[in-house]
XYZ file of C-alpha atoms in Angstrom:
482
model
C 17.327 -11.474 -12.397
C 16.632 -15.166 -11.914
C 13.046 -16.081 -12.727
C 10.939 -15.706 -9.541
C 8.967 -18.783 -10.574
C 11.970 -21.088 -10.207
C 12.231 -20.854 -6.454
C 8.479 -21.517 -6.231
C 8.902 -24.774 -8.138
C 11.960 -25.817 -6.128
C 10.288 -24.946 -2.842
C 7.090 -26.867 -3.525
C 9.153 -29.993 -4.007
C 10.938 -29.693 -0.692
C 10.170 -32.608 1.611
C 11.112 -30.656 4.697
C 8.104 -28.371 4.301
C 5.535 -31.014 3.417
C 3.907 -31.067 6.851
C 3.907 -27.632 8.434
C 1.808 -27.567 11.597
C 0.281 -25.143 14.040
C 2.975 -25.851 16.598
C 5.356 -23.545 14.800
C 3.244 -20.598 15.883
C 3.331 -21.514 19.525
C 7.036 -22.163 19.861
C 9.701 -19.890 18.475
C 13.050 -21.350 17.541
C 15.817 -20.573 19.992
C 17.523 -17.277 19.121
C 20.980 -16.428 20.485
C 20.928 -13.527 22.919
C 23.306 -11.584 20.698
C 20.860 -11.777 17.782
C 17.891 -10.856 19.973
C 19.712 -7.824 21.372
C 20.612 -6.567 17.904
C 17.028 -6.982 16.686
C 15.588 -5.313 19.788
C 17.974 -2.400 19.236
C 16.342 -1.770 15.846
C 13.058 -1.065 17.658
C 14.524 0.716 20.693
C 12.700 3.929 19.792
C 9.336 2.174 20.171
C 10.045 -0.161 23.071
C 8.082 1.762 25.696
C 4.455 1.816 26.790
C 3.885 5.544 26.253
C 4.352 5.211 22.492
C 2.747 3.265 19.652
C 5.152 0.916 17.959
C 5.475 -2.274 15.950
C 5.032 -6.027 16.043
C 7.784 -8.097 14.453
C 7.804 -11.598 13.023
C 10.874 -13.308 11.544
C 10.289 -16.532 9.611
C 12.858 -19.069 8.461
C 12.083 -22.322 6.637
C 8.402 -21.997 7.508
C 9.000 -21.481 11.218
C 8.555 -18.471 13.438
C 12.074 -17.830 14.712
C 11.489 -14.491 16.439
C 8.355 -12.536 17.307
C 7.901 -9.600 19.624
C 5.847 -6.473 20.196
C 7.405 -3.079 20.814
C 5.274 -0.278 22.221
C 1.588 0.128 22.970
C -1.450 -1.191 21.118
C -3.709 1.274 22.951
C -2.343 4.302 24.781
C -5.606 4.974 26.610
C -5.831 1.503 28.146
C -2.127 0.753 28.423
C -2.345 -2.422 26.317
C 1.039 -3.580 24.975
C 1.665 -4.709 21.415
C 2.263 -8.439 20.958
C 2.693 -10.793 17.980
C -1.068 -11.447 18.308
C -2.007 -7.763 17.877
C -4.191 -7.087 14.827
C -3.171 -4.368 12.357
C -4.565 -2.835 9.186
C -1.822 -3.637 6.656
C -2.863 -1.170 3.948
C -1.488 -1.948 0.488
C 0.225 -5.087 1.748
C -3.323 -6.443 1.332
C -3.023 -6.312 -2.456
C -1.325 -9.713 -2.654
C -4.444 -11.355 -1.200
C -6.613 -9.653 -3.811
C -4.225 -10.793 -6.531
C -4.347 -14.362 -5.217
C -8.153 -14.243 -5.293
C -8.150 -13.121 -8.928
C -5.604 -15.760 -9.945
C -7.598 -18.476 -8.182
C -10.677 -17.451 -10.159
C -8.611 -17.551 -13.346
C -7.522 -21.070 -12.420
C -11.183 -21.953 -11.832
C -12.026 -20.717 -15.334
C -14.282 -17.957 -13.992
C -12.264 -15.174 -15.656
C -9.133 -14.496 -17.695
C -6.536 -11.788 -17.206
C -7.250 -10.591 -20.758
C -10.856 -9.766 -19.868
C -11.946 -6.152 -20.197
C -12.821 -4.723 -16.779
C -16.127 -3.516 -18.277
C -17.232 -7.147 -18.493
C -17.515 -7.094 -14.692
C -17.959 -3.357 -14.039
C -20.105 -2.190 -16.981
C -20.446 1.359 -15.646
C -16.763 2.014 -16.343
C -16.304 4.526 -19.183
C -14.908 3.460 -22.540
C -11.495 5.047 -22.868
C -10.707 4.033 -26.440
C -8.521 1.064 -25.526
C -9.706 -1.751 -23.242
C -8.471 -1.903 -19.661
C -7.711 -5.556 -19.032
C -7.565 -7.292 -15.671
C -3.805 -7.723 -16.037
C -3.507 -3.944 -16.296
C -5.235 -3.653 -12.921
C -3.000 -6.326 -11.365
C 0.198 -4.662 -12.577
C -0.766 -0.989 -12.013
C -0.614 -0.197 -15.724
C -4.273 0.758 -16.251
C -3.892 4.537 -16.144
C -6.967 4.830 -13.904
C -6.760 7.697 -11.442
C -6.291 6.787 -7.797
C -9.639 6.919 -6.013
C -8.148 7.505 -2.549
C -6.489 10.658 -3.870
C -9.739 11.672 -5.557
C -11.703 11.169 -2.333
C -9.210 13.255 -0.379
C -9.344 16.046 -2.937
C -13.149 15.847 -2.847
C -13.068 16.441 0.908
C -13.438 12.863 2.154
C -10.568 12.027 4.537
C -9.844 8.416 5.454
C -11.618 8.964 8.789
C -14.934 9.346 6.958
C -17.274 6.435 6.336
C -17.182 5.667 2.615
C -18.391 2.618 0.705
C -17.885 0.789 -2.589
C -20.570 2.974 -4.158
C -18.760 6.168 -3.139
C -15.478 4.993 -4.625
C -16.979 3.611 -7.828
C -19.054 6.747 -8.404
C -15.910 8.868 -8.287
C -13.919 6.534 -10.544
C -16.554 6.336 -13.297
C -16.872 10.134 -13.356
C -13.283 10.399 -14.579
C -13.551 10.754 -18.347
C -9.839 10.441 -19.019
C -6.961 8.224 -17.946
C -3.546 9.312 -16.763
C -2.037 7.341 -19.664
C -2.979 4.691 -22.212
C -3.446 1.231 -20.663
C -0.188 -0.700 -20.629
C 2.001 2.246 -21.629
C 3.236 3.234 -18.157
C 3.364 2.055 -14.555
C 1.742 4.050 -11.771
C 0.465 2.733 -8.472
C -3.317 3.027 -8.433
C -5.529 1.886 -5.590
C -8.430 2.144 -8.022
C -7.200 -0.893 -9.940
C -7.226 -3.179 -6.924
C -10.508 -1.769 -5.656
C -12.028 -2.595 -9.054
C -10.582 -6.104 -8.761
C -12.640 -6.552 -5.590
C -15.741 -5.866 -7.692
C -14.473 -8.280 -10.341
C -14.115 -10.999 -7.695
C -17.674 -10.353 -6.542
C -19.113 -10.571 -10.053
C -17.081 -13.621 -11.067
C -17.540 -15.636 -7.867
C -20.886 -14.473 -6.504
C -19.166 -13.685 -3.197
C -17.724 -10.513 -1.754
C -13.939 -10.368 -1.707
C -14.109 -10.818 2.049
C -16.156 -14.010 1.704
C -14.090 -15.396 -1.160
C -10.734 -14.785 0.526
C -12.056 -16.218 3.770
C -13.152 -19.498 2.176
C -10.346 -19.915 -0.359
C -7.296 -18.394 1.387
C -7.574 -17.572 5.071
C -9.494 -20.621 6.311
C -7.435 -23.197 4.350
C -4.239 -21.652 5.718
C -5.518 -21.387 9.284
C -5.298 -17.588 9.335
C -7.929 -17.300 12.064
C -7.258 -13.638 12.864
C -7.234 -12.300 9.301
C -10.022 -10.838 7.184
C -10.856 -8.166 4.631
C -12.437 -5.470 6.786
C -15.577 -4.242 4.986
C -17.619 -3.197 8.041
C -16.291 -0.092 9.773
C -18.417 -0.735 12.901
C -17.233 -4.325 13.418
C -15.532 -5.090 16.741
C -12.127 -6.708 16.142
C -10.536 -8.408 19.173
C -6.892 -7.486 19.816
C -6.922 -4.696 17.216
C -4.170 -2.146 17.755
C -5.282 1.474 17.542
C -3.684 3.515 14.765
C -1.913 6.743 15.717
C -0.283 9.752 14.113
C 2.204 12.196 15.543
C 0.564 15.327 16.929
C 1.802 18.813 17.682
C -1.101 19.558 20.006
C -2.870 17.774 22.861
C 0.023 15.402 23.450
C 2.538 13.643 21.217
C 0.003 11.361 19.488
C -3.527 11.429 18.151
C -5.770 8.564 17.032
C -5.713 8.006 13.271
C -8.218 5.341 12.153
C -10.100 4.858 8.884
C -13.783 4.106 8.358
C -13.378 3.270 4.661
C -15.242 0.065 3.779
C -13.730 -0.455 0.331
C -11.580 -3.562 -0.092
C -9.119 -4.894 -2.644
C -6.543 -2.136 -2.506
C -6.257 -2.502 1.274
C -8.372 -3.329 4.339
C -6.834 -6.657 5.355
C -6.550 -6.912 9.133
C -4.033 -9.492 10.322
C -1.202 -10.365 12.723
C 2.461 -11.272 12.338
C 1.518 -14.744 13.563
C -1.068 -15.216 10.817
C 1.299 -13.866 8.167
C 3.565 -16.827 8.911
C 0.818 -19.035 7.486
C 0.743 -16.956 4.318
C 4.520 -16.991 4.063
C 4.514 -20.784 4.417
C 2.125 -21.061 1.481
C 4.755 -19.776 -0.934
C 6.744 -22.916 -0.145
C 3.967 -25.452 0.532
C 1.515 -24.452 -2.203
C -1.508 -25.310 -0.069
C -3.486 -22.511 -1.705
C -3.040 -22.026 -5.432
C -0.370 -24.596 -6.190
C 2.815 -24.065 -8.184
C 1.231 -22.475 -11.251
C -0.679 -19.762 -9.399
C 2.206 -19.008 -7.045
C 4.569 -18.641 -9.996
C 2.090 -16.238 -11.596
C 1.964 -14.228 -8.363
C 5.655 -13.338 -8.648
C 5.910 -13.047 -12.443
C 6.724 -9.404 -13.298
C 4.296 -7.523 -15.482
C 5.289 -5.935 -18.778
C 4.448 -2.728 -20.607
C 3.186 -2.542 -24.175
C 6.743 -2.024 -25.424
C 7.894 -5.230 -23.733
C 9.679 -3.539 -20.847
C 9.624 -5.708 -17.726
C 8.379 -4.188 -14.482
C 9.540 -4.806 -10.941
C 5.888 -5.287 -9.965
C 4.126 -8.630 -10.292
C 0.627 -9.402 -8.951
C 0.235 -7.561 -5.663
C 3.957 -8.031 -5.014
C 7.166 -6.198 -5.868
C 10.144 -8.238 -7.024
C 13.711 -7.010 -6.771
C 16.994 -7.367 -4.960
C 18.429 -6.162 -1.678
C 22.174 -6.287 -1.199
C 22.486 -8.991 -3.816
C 19.639 -11.232 -2.643
C 16.313 -11.673 -4.437
C 13.334 -10.129 -2.665
C 9.559 -10.312 -2.931
C 7.702 -7.758 -0.842
C 4.945 -5.227 -0.451
C 4.670 -2.330 1.961
C 1.456 -0.760 3.206
C 0.390 2.592 4.632
C -3.122 3.573 5.643
C -4.297 6.019 8.315
C -2.105 5.415 11.380
C -0.878 2.003 10.229
C 2.264 0.973 8.376
C 3.287 -2.509 7.223
C 5.923 -4.483 5.357
C 6.187 -8.164 4.485
C 9.664 -8.760 3.066
C 10.587 -12.186 1.713
C 13.998 -13.520 0.680
C 12.804 -16.583 -1.265
C 16.156 -18.183 -2.033
C 17.117 -17.939 1.647
C 13.642 -18.900 2.902
C 13.760 -15.998 5.317
C 10.994 -13.413 5.691
C 10.401 -10.417 7.937
C 6.960 -9.037 8.807
C 6.839 -5.632 10.460
C 3.428 -4.173 11.358
C 3.196 -0.772 13.050
C 0.459 1.417 14.524
C 2.165 4.787 14.097
C 2.013 6.641 10.808
C 5.530 8.068 11.056
C 7.221 4.659 11.227
C 9.131 3.144 8.305
C 8.547 -0.620 8.504
C 10.348 -1.223 5.223
C 13.536 0.244 6.648
C 13.009 -1.572 9.942
C 12.428 -4.911 8.192
C 15.595 -4.523 6.140
C 17.604 -3.723 9.255
C 16.285 -6.926 10.823
C 17.239 -8.796 7.647
C 20.721 -7.301 7.973
C 20.996 -9.111 11.305
C 19.611 -12.487 10.237
C 21.302 -12.592 6.830
C 24.553 -10.875 7.743
C 26.681 -13.680 6.288
C 24.776 -13.791 2.976
C 24.114 -10.172 2.100
C 26.353 -8.160 -0.180
C 27.738 -4.692 0.601
C 25.347 -2.103 1.981
C 23.658 -0.107 -0.759
C 24.045 3.615 -1.378
C 20.439 4.930 -1.389
C 21.187 7.287 -4.286
C 22.886 4.567 -6.320
C 19.951 2.260 -5.620
C 17.563 4.764 -7.188
C 15.861 5.883 -3.982
C 13.074 8.393 -4.434
C 14.395 11.803 -3.524
C 11.272 13.697 -4.492
C 10.483 14.197 -0.840
C 13.452 16.536 -0.479
C 11.637 19.510 -1.890
C 12.625 23.148 -2.031
C 10.108 25.883 -1.211
C 8.229 27.474 -4.082
C 9.750 30.813 -5.049
C 7.120 33.016 -6.639
C 6.664 36.754 -6.566
C 4.141 38.205 -4.095
C 1.951 39.195 -7.059
C 1.930 35.638 -8.421
C 1.087 34.222 -5.011
C -1.762 36.650 -4.436
C -3.125 35.892 -7.908
C -3.304 32.186 -7.064
C -5.331 32.675 -3.877
C -8.992 31.784 -4.138
C -11.602 29.060 -4.448
C -11.435 26.268 -7.008
C -13.866 23.538 -8.057
C -13.683 20.274 -9.967
C -17.012 18.932 -11.296
C -15.608 15.405 -11.591
C -14.813 15.365 -7.883
C -17.757 17.382 -6.690
C -15.351 19.114 -4.345
C -14.228 22.588 -3.434
C -10.642 23.584 -2.745
C -8.948 26.778 -1.710
C -5.492 28.154 -2.245
C -4.453 30.215 0.746
C -1.286 31.949 1.874
C 0.321 31.315 5.242
C 3.515 33.135 6.164
C 4.107 33.893 2.496
C 3.761 30.298 1.266
C 0.892 28.803 -0.762
C -1.228 26.040 0.714
C -3.760 23.881 -1.110
C -6.717 23.146 1.159
C -9.816 20.952 1.058
C -11.944 19.595 3.889
C -9.597 16.602 4.038
C -6.251 18.060 3.035
C -4.044 21.034 3.754
C -0.614 20.772 2.194
C 2.154 23.117 1.216
C 2.969 23.497 -2.455
C 6.594 22.599 -3.127
C 8.893 22.127 -6.089
C 10.005 18.540 -6.592
C 13.710 17.808 -6.322
C 13.355 16.098 -9.695
C 13.385 18.820 -12.376
C 10.909 17.000 -14.601
C 8.295 16.725 -11.875
C 7.349 20.413 -11.796
C 5.306 21.803 -8.932
C 3.516 19.533 -6.532
C 1.711 19.456 -3.214
C 3.809 17.789 -0.552
C 1.175 15.130 0.120
C 1.785 12.155 -2.229
C -0.751 12.057 -5.013
C -1.508 15.768 -5.218
C 0.195 18.717 -6.811
C 0.070 22.149 -8.357
C 1.062 22.770 -11.924
C 4.165 24.716 -12.879
C 2.563 26.141 -16.008
C -0.260 27.713 -14.014
C 1.821 29.055 -11.149
C 5.051 29.743 -12.992
C 6.745 32.921 -14.142
C 3.860 33.851 -16.432
C 1.699 34.241 -13.372
C -1.391 32.453 -14.663
C -3.765 31.419 -11.891
C -6.931 30.155 -13.544
C -6.419 26.587 -12.393
C -4.628 24.464 -9.849
C -3.644 20.979 -10.927
C -2.930 17.626 -9.323
C 0.414 16.401 -10.625
C -0.174 12.710 -9.955
C -3.835 12.407 -10.737
C -3.973 14.982 -13.575
C -6.927 16.577 -11.813
C -7.398 20.236 -12.697
C -9.248 22.583 -10.382
C -10.877 25.560 -12.095
C -11.297 28.972 -10.553
C -14.750 29.180 -9.019
C -16.918 32.151 -9.910
C -19.485 31.238 -7.271
C -19.631 32.920 -3.919
C -19.067 31.092 -0.637
């Protein structure tokens, strides 16, 4: 793959983008009706006021060429979605955290080789240091705190704070793997980076990003949301599909942690951020090149993850992107740097797939430049979601039923049977146990991040523990009543 830094350097020297102004937000470039119809067809499922939907922004050469809302921002009040609607963009937020860290490195306030314990001294010593670059590249091995909170009975609807998250992280006395040896997405790493920013700068991540990123770029409707009770004008309500009491239910989060997520923004404001990758207003060429430089493992293997951004290819064209999913919100910001075309798709319905929608929009705008359509299997798509039911004997299933505890989580879980199938249940989670389509993955709970171990529920019939496949959390049979 061509070095992602090269297009940064070329772009920052482009005269055409030297004076980008606010007028680009107000006036979209003229779009042929044929293009508009094809794009609108992508969102036809959501283009009605009795359904949540998505807001779309298409950017070319630093200009907003197409923006539109599809569906409702609030079903109770009948408010439509528009390009000015505010969404929680989930993990798409990570690039703003990464930029904050890299700006502090440029300021000389930290280095990426620093041990995280320099800034978060309550972190356990795991034998090998966890460096800030490990957190940036998801190679730390630290267990995902959002999964831990869910397993401990704290759903995203609950009010939780930095202290709640940090307390759970520091109680984990082991890592999933040695730092730098593997890649695994961990929200804990980026949450910890928010604490690093606070210690290094003397400001909260919200304050730092506001003064160093959002205000300089004119992103007036963007912030890290660290106050669950704050009123946010134009915020779209998040929804999930529902089988009872109507087709949808409200799905909002009261988490106050930042770093791994919690940026609220609009497709209009994201244009400003997209422009920065060509103008260099914030960070300059060196920092922007670092943003898209892939991380590496200890053995030298290059990753397709940089600093808060994934780098790859789509139908022959280089891409830089990051998706997001939190509560009833879904997001994708997909950039084609060599073409200077980007697609932002922000949705307020948990069952939407903005990554797929954004790529379909790119298919329209880049039809003459894209290569042949990709076969999902050939492209290495994750097929773990196509899971077969667990097949265990009735005796093995009955032996697994009961109450389980994990002292590191402080939570209680139960394994129950429903219509002959095992379910893993906490106050925040009830998921069926399934076998992964990938033979090496063993047993797992269908919710990403949780699982049940094959060795403890397999043919030997053992049932003393119930394990989390992703987080390596092991629940022990409780001997206590209640």
